[in-house]
Amino acid sequence: MYYKKKCIAMLLAGGQGSRLYALTERTAKPAVGFGGKYKIIDFPLSNCVNSGIDTVGVLTQYQPLALAEHIGNGAPWDLDRTRGGLSVLPPYQGKKHSDWYKGTANAIYQNIDFIKQYDADYVLILSGDHIYKMDYAKMLEYHENQEAVCTVATIEVPIEEASRFGICNTRPDGSIYEFEEKPKEPKNNQASMGIYIFNTDTLLQYLEADEADENSSNDFGKNVIPALLAAGERLFAYPFAGYWKDVGTISSLWEANMDLLGENPVLDLNDTSFRIFSRNYPRAPQFIGDKAVLKNSLITEGCVINGTVENSILFAGVTVEEGAVVKDAVVMEDVTVGSGAKVSYAIVDSDVVIEENATVGVSRGSRSKIVVIPKGEIVKKGEKVK
Amino acid sequence: MSNVAGIILSNLNTTTNTQMTVDRTVAAIPFAGRYRLIDFALSNLINADVSKINVVVNYNYRSLMEHIGSGKDWDLARRGAGIRLLSPYQLSGSTSSKLYSTHLEALADIIPIIDDLQEENVIICDSDIVCNVDLTSALAYHEEMNADVTIVSALHPRRGNIRAARVYLRADKEGRVEDLALGRETTDEVPELCLNIFILKTSRLRAYLAEAAAHNYHSFTRDILMSHVKDGTIYRYGHEGYYAFVADVEEYYARSIELVLNPTAREELLGNEARPIFTKVHNSAAVRYGKNAHVSNSLIADNCVIDGTVENSIIFRGVHIGAGSVIRNSIVMGGAHIGKNVTLNCVVSDKLTYVSDGKRLEGCSTLPFFIPKKKHI
């Protein structure tokens, strides 16, 4: 028995995130850690519940173990519901067909039955690669007011970066007349955020058509949105103003973490009016020893700090021994930084041991690159990793 | 399936610690940065696979109810087991409205529940005792000795600064209890301290309660345990690590600061990987330390924003400390707002207090200054 829902969300969480290299070697990108206590997927999931959307299908594919463990039954987001709630939707073997998700549109196509059973009027399509806080209810209201069949959330990006995005060219009323995927010469800077609201019947109609087209790469940005435009459908751009960051590369992931620092951070996670929910563990409070020096940092429960931590993000259970210096770095769960070791301008994945007097990264400078230490590595005593 | 049920008595001694229990039970007093006292009793039980837990409440238990919720955070939202709160229960037609004030009265209040227990043993815990004790071993010992009662005792109790009369005991080499005595301090006759965690055969507990009803007994220790020592079936299980009773603000303060100053105590209570302490988890961000933060030797819980100096202190969740403020030797409970250039020394601040800029509050280590919940200063 299913209950009718006005709007359900489909969260595309199967991406590999190949430009995050070592961080996504064994973990899907949405399960990559962020901000000391979170994983990337916590942002779209929390946005959903903060927007009153209580039915979310999470489409997984690449390396789903860490992601599935994190999501569980959706309880951290109050999505363990009797009516609706969170469902993990992996690719499956059908009676006639069985296939991996070939593209974003195909992934949704393969789960049409999930959408149908809730008899939803609208489907919100999300991806698990961005850090942002957004009230989707406002976007839905806009979609209804414009009587659109599809609304694309957009954000203004610097024009010199616009060629990296899908760009929406709009009329003065906000309706889209052209969608250009990664244009060489962008006409404006309204970039698609990869967030779409569709009327369900329109979505199903175009997904069927897209699936029937053998030449299609089954992608929303490349195929489905252009097909709707070509047919003269009513598409609108919903302009979003606020913090939004694609964390698809090592440097953007590092930058987004740094955006949490400072007196009035551009992304404030302590704001209780729009909480980001995550799976929390009962670790002991952090202990800051008498040799510790802390400056402009985020530190999480279970940490034991006796060294220097500056401009850094420390996840749960990190140990920084006496004389160690962690600077401009993101250090994930249960890492040990031995005495006298130096970590700077780096992302250290979980369970890494940096032995005493080892050096990871060089100090933050214009030409230096962020060093990544993969999960579980041991950086030997005195070793230098640059 | 565990063959043990747990009973936690949440209101005993609520009346002795009057400052901190104005609108909460002893069990709900915040402790060690992110816990409430009951978390230690609950964690001791669940770490020994006890999954049927009865919490006997009496009055002002609203904050305790909110803390426990469905019991999910302790994995105690179960079918057929899990946690339940037993509130005072009056049969229709009954005119008595007396609330319990002793162990025995509390247990007498729930006789129908005890009669229904299928489990062979029960563990009865007070909630004003903080410790991380291995009840799996205690249970194994209880069964090996075929004991009627096994009392968890501190083998090496602290001396001096004892806030209230407590039960001390002496045991022989096997652990059989030879003497039990109420007193202010340990003596050579009774060197160990009873931690008010009792493992009993359920059948024995029923017999004791019947005996108590027949003789109109009031005290579980004095009237029941002391008189049954001669049976030779009361044993003790010795606990070596940190423990704390929290009888009043002074004792609360002393035991809290001990966690900051003594790494062994901290490790014994909170650092045992096989026996973690569970609590209600919040969705909270990491602690944000500002450019002016100087922190040393302190336990700090998540979601704080700290831009001042913190030394030898415990800061609970969601506390804001402004630039130029100096917090020393203090316990600041959740949600407090400490403005700029505030000085706190030897202060216990209850939850959600507001200390405006420039204020200076100071107690001393034996008599901390207490700021009541939600007080604006």
mmCIF file with all atom_site columns, C-alpha atoms in Angstrom, chain A residues 35-38 75-76 80 260 262-263 265 268-270 275-278 280-290 292 294-301, chain B residues 32-35 72 259-260 266 270 276-279 281-291 293-305 307:
data_model
loop_
_atom_site.group_PDB
_atom_site.id
_atom_site.type_symbol
_atom_site.label_atom_id
_atom_site.label_alt_id
_atom_site.label_comp_id
_atom_site.label_asym_id
_atom_site.label_entity_id
_atom_site.label_seq_id
_atom_site.pdbx_PDB_ins_code
_atom_site.Cartn_x
_atom_site.Cartn_y
_atom_site.Cartn_z
_atom_site.occupancy
_atom_site.B_iso_or_equiv
_atom_site.pdbx_formal_charge
_atom_site.auth_seq_id
_atom_site.auth_comp_id
_atom_site.auth_asym_id
_atom_site.auth_atom_id
_atom_site.pdbx_PDB_model_num
ATOM 1  C CA . GLY A 1 35  ? 33.118 19.566 7.103  1.00 0.00 ? 35  GLY A CA 1
ATOM 2  C CA . GLY A 1 36  ? 34.196 17.360 9.984  1.00 0.00 ? 36  GLY A CA 1
ATOM 3  C CA . LYS A 1 37  ? 30.891 15.584 10.499 1.00 0.00 ? 37  LYS A CA 1
ATOM 4  C CA . TYR A 1 38  ? 29.229 15.155 7.157  1.00 0.00 ? 38  TYR A CA 1
ATOM 5  C CA . ALA A 1 75  ? 16.860 7.349  10.182 1.00 0.00 ? 75  ALA A CA 1
ATOM 6  C CA . PRO A 1 76  ? 19.408 10.197 10.628 1.00 0.00 ? 76  PRO A CA 1
ATOM 7  C CA . ASP A 1 80  ? 12.608 5.938  8.068  1.00 0.00 ? 80  ASP A CA 1
ATOM 8  C CA . LEU A 1 260 ? 33.457 26.728 6.800  1.00 0.00 ? 260 LEU A CA 1
ATOM 9  C CA . GLY A 1 262 ? 36.447 32.217 9.735  1.00 0.00 ? 262 GLY A CA 1
ATOM 10 C CA . GLU A 1 263 ? 34.387 34.368 12.038 1.00 0.00 ? 263 GLU A CA 1
ATOM 11 C CA . PRO A 1 265 ? 31.839 31.614 7.412  1.00 0.00 ? 265 PRO A CA 1
ATOM 12 C CA . ASP A 1 268 ? 27.420 28.253 8.425  1.00 0.00 ? 268 ASP A CA 1
ATOM 13 C CA . LEU A 1 269 ? 26.745 24.753 9.676  1.00 0.00 ? 269 LEU A CA 1
ATOM 14 C CA . ASN A 1 270 ? 26.036 25.890 13.246 1.00 0.00 ? 270 ASN A CA 1
ATOM 15 C CA . ARG A 1 275 ? 20.235 21.999 9.904  1.00 0.00 ? 275 ARG A CA 1
ATOM 16 C CA . ILE A 1 276 ? 22.325 19.598 7.942  1.00 0.00 ? 276 ILE A CA 1
ATOM 17 C CA . PHE A 1 277 ? 21.653 16.149 9.332  1.00 0.00 ? 277 PHE A CA 1
ATOM 18 C CA . SER A 1 278 ? 24.118 13.315 9.312  1.00 0.00 ? 278 SER A CA 1
ATOM 19 C CA . ASN A 1 280 ? 26.124 10.767 14.391 1.00 0.00 ? 280 ASN A CA 1
ATOM 20 C CA . TYR A 1 281 ? 28.099 8.443  16.563 1.00 0.00 ? 281 TYR A CA 1
ATOM 21 C CA . PRO A 1 282 ? 28.362 8.385  20.339 1.00 0.00 ? 282 PRO A CA 1
ATOM 22 C CA . ARG A 1 283 ? 32.007 9.343  20.653 1.00 0.00 ? 283 ARG A CA 1
ATOM 23 C CA . ALA A 1 284 ? 33.454 11.046 23.695 1.00 0.00 ? 284 ALA A CA 1
ATOM 24 C CA . PRO A 1 285 ? 33.774 14.842 23.600 1.00 0.00 ? 285 PRO A CA 1
ATOM 25 C CA . GLN A 1 286 ? 37.037 16.047 22.112 1.00 0.00 ? 286 GLN A CA 1
ATOM 26 C CA . PHE A 1 287 ? 39.916 16.526 24.512 1.00 0.00 ? 287 PHE A CA 1
ATOM 27 C CA . ILE A 1 288 ? 42.218 19.473 24.000 1.00 0.00 ? 288 ILE A CA 1
ATOM 28 C CA . GLY A 1 289 ? 45.472 18.928 25.897 1.00 0.00 ? 289 GLY A CA 1
ATOM 29 C CA . ASP A 1 290 ? 47.645 21.501 27.579 1.00 0.00 ? 290 ASP A CA 1
ATOM 30 C CA . ALA A 1 292 ? 47.511 22.306 22.086 1.00 0.00 ? 292 ALA A CA 1
ATOM 31 C CA . LEU A 1 294 ? 44.213 25.961 18.043 1.00 0.00 ? 294 LEU A CA 1
ATOM 32 C CA . LYS A 1 295 ? 43.397 28.637 15.552 1.00 0.00 ? 295 LYS A CA 1
ATOM 33 C CA . ASN A 1 296 ? 40.524 29.074 13.136 1.00 0.00 ? 296 ASN A CA 1
ATOM 34 C CA . SER A 1 297 ? 39.623 25.388 12.889 1.00 0.00 ? 297 SER A CA 1
ATOM 35 C CA . LEU A 1 298 ? 36.750 22.936 13.063 1.00 0.00 ? 298 LEU A CA 1
ATOM 36 C CA . ILE A 1 299 ? 37.318 19.984 15.361 1.00 0.00 ? 299 ILE A CA 1
ATOM 37 C CA . THR A 1 300 ? 34.948 17.112 16.006 1.00 0.00 ? 300 THR A CA 1
ATOM 38 C CA . GLU A 1 301 ? 34.093 14.718 18.829 1.00 0.00 ? 301 GLU A CA 1
ATOM 39 C CA . ALA B 2 32  ? 31.104 14.921 30.987 1.00 0.00 ? 32  ALA B CA 1
ATOM 40 C CA . GLY B 2 33  ? 30.297 17.172 28.064 1.00 0.00 ? 33  GLY B CA 1
ATOM 41 C CA . ARG B 2 34  ? 27.638 15.267 26.210 1.00 0.00 ? 34  ARG B CA 1
ATOM 42 C CA . TYR B 2 35  ? 26.018 12.760 28.523 1.00 0.00 ? 35  TYR B CA 1
ATOM 43 C CA . LYS B 2 72  ? 16.795 4.325  19.617 1.00 0.00 ? 72  LYS B CA 1
ATOM 44 C CA . LEU B 2 259 ? 37.923 13.887 34.256 1.00 0.00 ? 259 LEU B CA 1
ATOM 45 C CA . VAL B 2 260 ? 39.815 16.873 32.897 1.00 0.00 ? 260 VAL B CA 1
ATOM 46 C CA . ARG B 2 266 ? 38.962 9.998  31.517 1.00 0.00 ? 266 ARG B CA 1
ATOM 47 C CA . LEU B 2 270 ? 35.035 7.372  28.188 1.00 0.00 ? 270 LEU B CA 1
ATOM 48 C CA . PRO B 2 276 ? 31.539 2.931  24.736 1.00 0.00 ? 276 PRO B CA 1
ATOM 49 C CA . ILE B 2 277 ? 29.128 5.258  26.491 1.00 0.00 ? 277 ILE B CA 1
ATOM 50 C CA . PHE B 2 278 ? 26.025 5.813  24.411 1.00 0.00 ? 278 PHE B CA 1
ATOM 51 C CA . THR B 2 279 ? 23.906 8.911  24.533 1.00 0.00 ? 279 THR B CA 1
ATOM 52 C CA . VAL B 2 281 ? 22.988 11.997 19.512 1.00 0.00 ? 281 VAL B CA 1
ATOM 53 C CA . HIS B 2 282 ? 22.211 15.418 18.185 1.00 0.00 ? 282 HIS B CA 1
ATOM 54 C CA . ASN B 2 283 ? 22.724 16.675 14.716 1.00 0.00 ? 283 ASN B CA 1
ATOM 55 C CA . SER B 2 284 ? 25.397 19.136 15.448 1.00 0.00 ? 284 SER B CA 1
ATOM 56 C CA . ALA B 2 285 ? 28.271 20.688 13.579 1.00 0.00 ? 285 ALA B CA 1
ATOM 57 C CA . ALA B 2 286 ? 31.926 20.428 14.545 1.00 0.00 ? 286 ALA B CA 1
ATOM 58 C CA . VAL B 2 287 ? 33.365 22.848 17.093 1.00 0.00 ? 287 VAL B CA 1
ATOM 59 C CA . ARG B 2 288 ? 34.501 26.068 15.454 1.00 0.00 ? 288 ARG B CA 1
ATOM 60 C CA . TYR B 2 289 ? 37.572 27.609 17.045 1.00 0.00 ? 289 TYR B CA 1
ATOM 61 C CA . GLY B 2 290 ? 38.149 31.232 16.169 1.00 0.00 ? 290 GLY B CA 1
ATOM 62 C CA . LYS B 2 291 ? 41.316 33.203 15.682 1.00 0.00 ? 291 LYS B CA 1
ATOM 63 C CA . ALA B 2 293 ? 40.846 30.758 20.807 1.00 0.00 ? 293 ALA B CA 1
ATOM 64 C CA . HIS B 2 294 ? 43.259 29.394 23.409 1.00 0.00 ? 294 HIS B CA 1
ATOM 65 C CA . VAL B 2 295 ? 42.197 26.019 24.686 1.00 0.00 ? 295 VAL B CA 1
ATOM 66 C CA . SER B 2 296 ? 44.047 23.673 26.930 1.00 0.00 ? 296 SER B CA 1
ATOM 67 C CA . ASN B 2 297 ? 43.257 20.644 29.002 1.00 0.00 ? 297 ASN B CA 1
ATOM 68 C CA . SER B 2 298 ? 39.528 20.674 28.345 1.00 0.00 ? 298 SER B CA 1
ATOM 69 C CA . LEU B 2 299 ? 36.757 18.375 27.224 1.00 0.00 ? 299 LEU B CA 1
ATOM 70 C CA . ILE B 2 300 ? 34.671 20.040 24.543 1.00 0.00 ? 300 ILE B CA 1
ATOM 71 C CA . ALA B 2 301 ? 31.497 18.747 22.935 1.00 0.00 ? 301 ALA B CA 1
ATOM 72 C CA . ASP B 2 302 ? 30.319 19.449 19.402 1.00 0.00 ? 302 ASP B CA 1
ATOM 73 C CA . ASN B 2 303 ? 28.543 22.469 17.999 1.00 0.00 ? 303 ASN B CA 1
ATOM 74 C CA . CYS B 2 304 ? 30.405 24.974 20.170 1.00 0.00 ? 304 CYS B CA 1
ATOM 75 C CA . VAL B 2 305 ? 31.795 28.212 18.774 1.00 0.00 ? 305 VAL B CA 1
ATOM 76 C CA . ASP B 2 307 ? 36.831 32.355 20.405 1.00 0.00 ? 307 ASP B CA 1
#
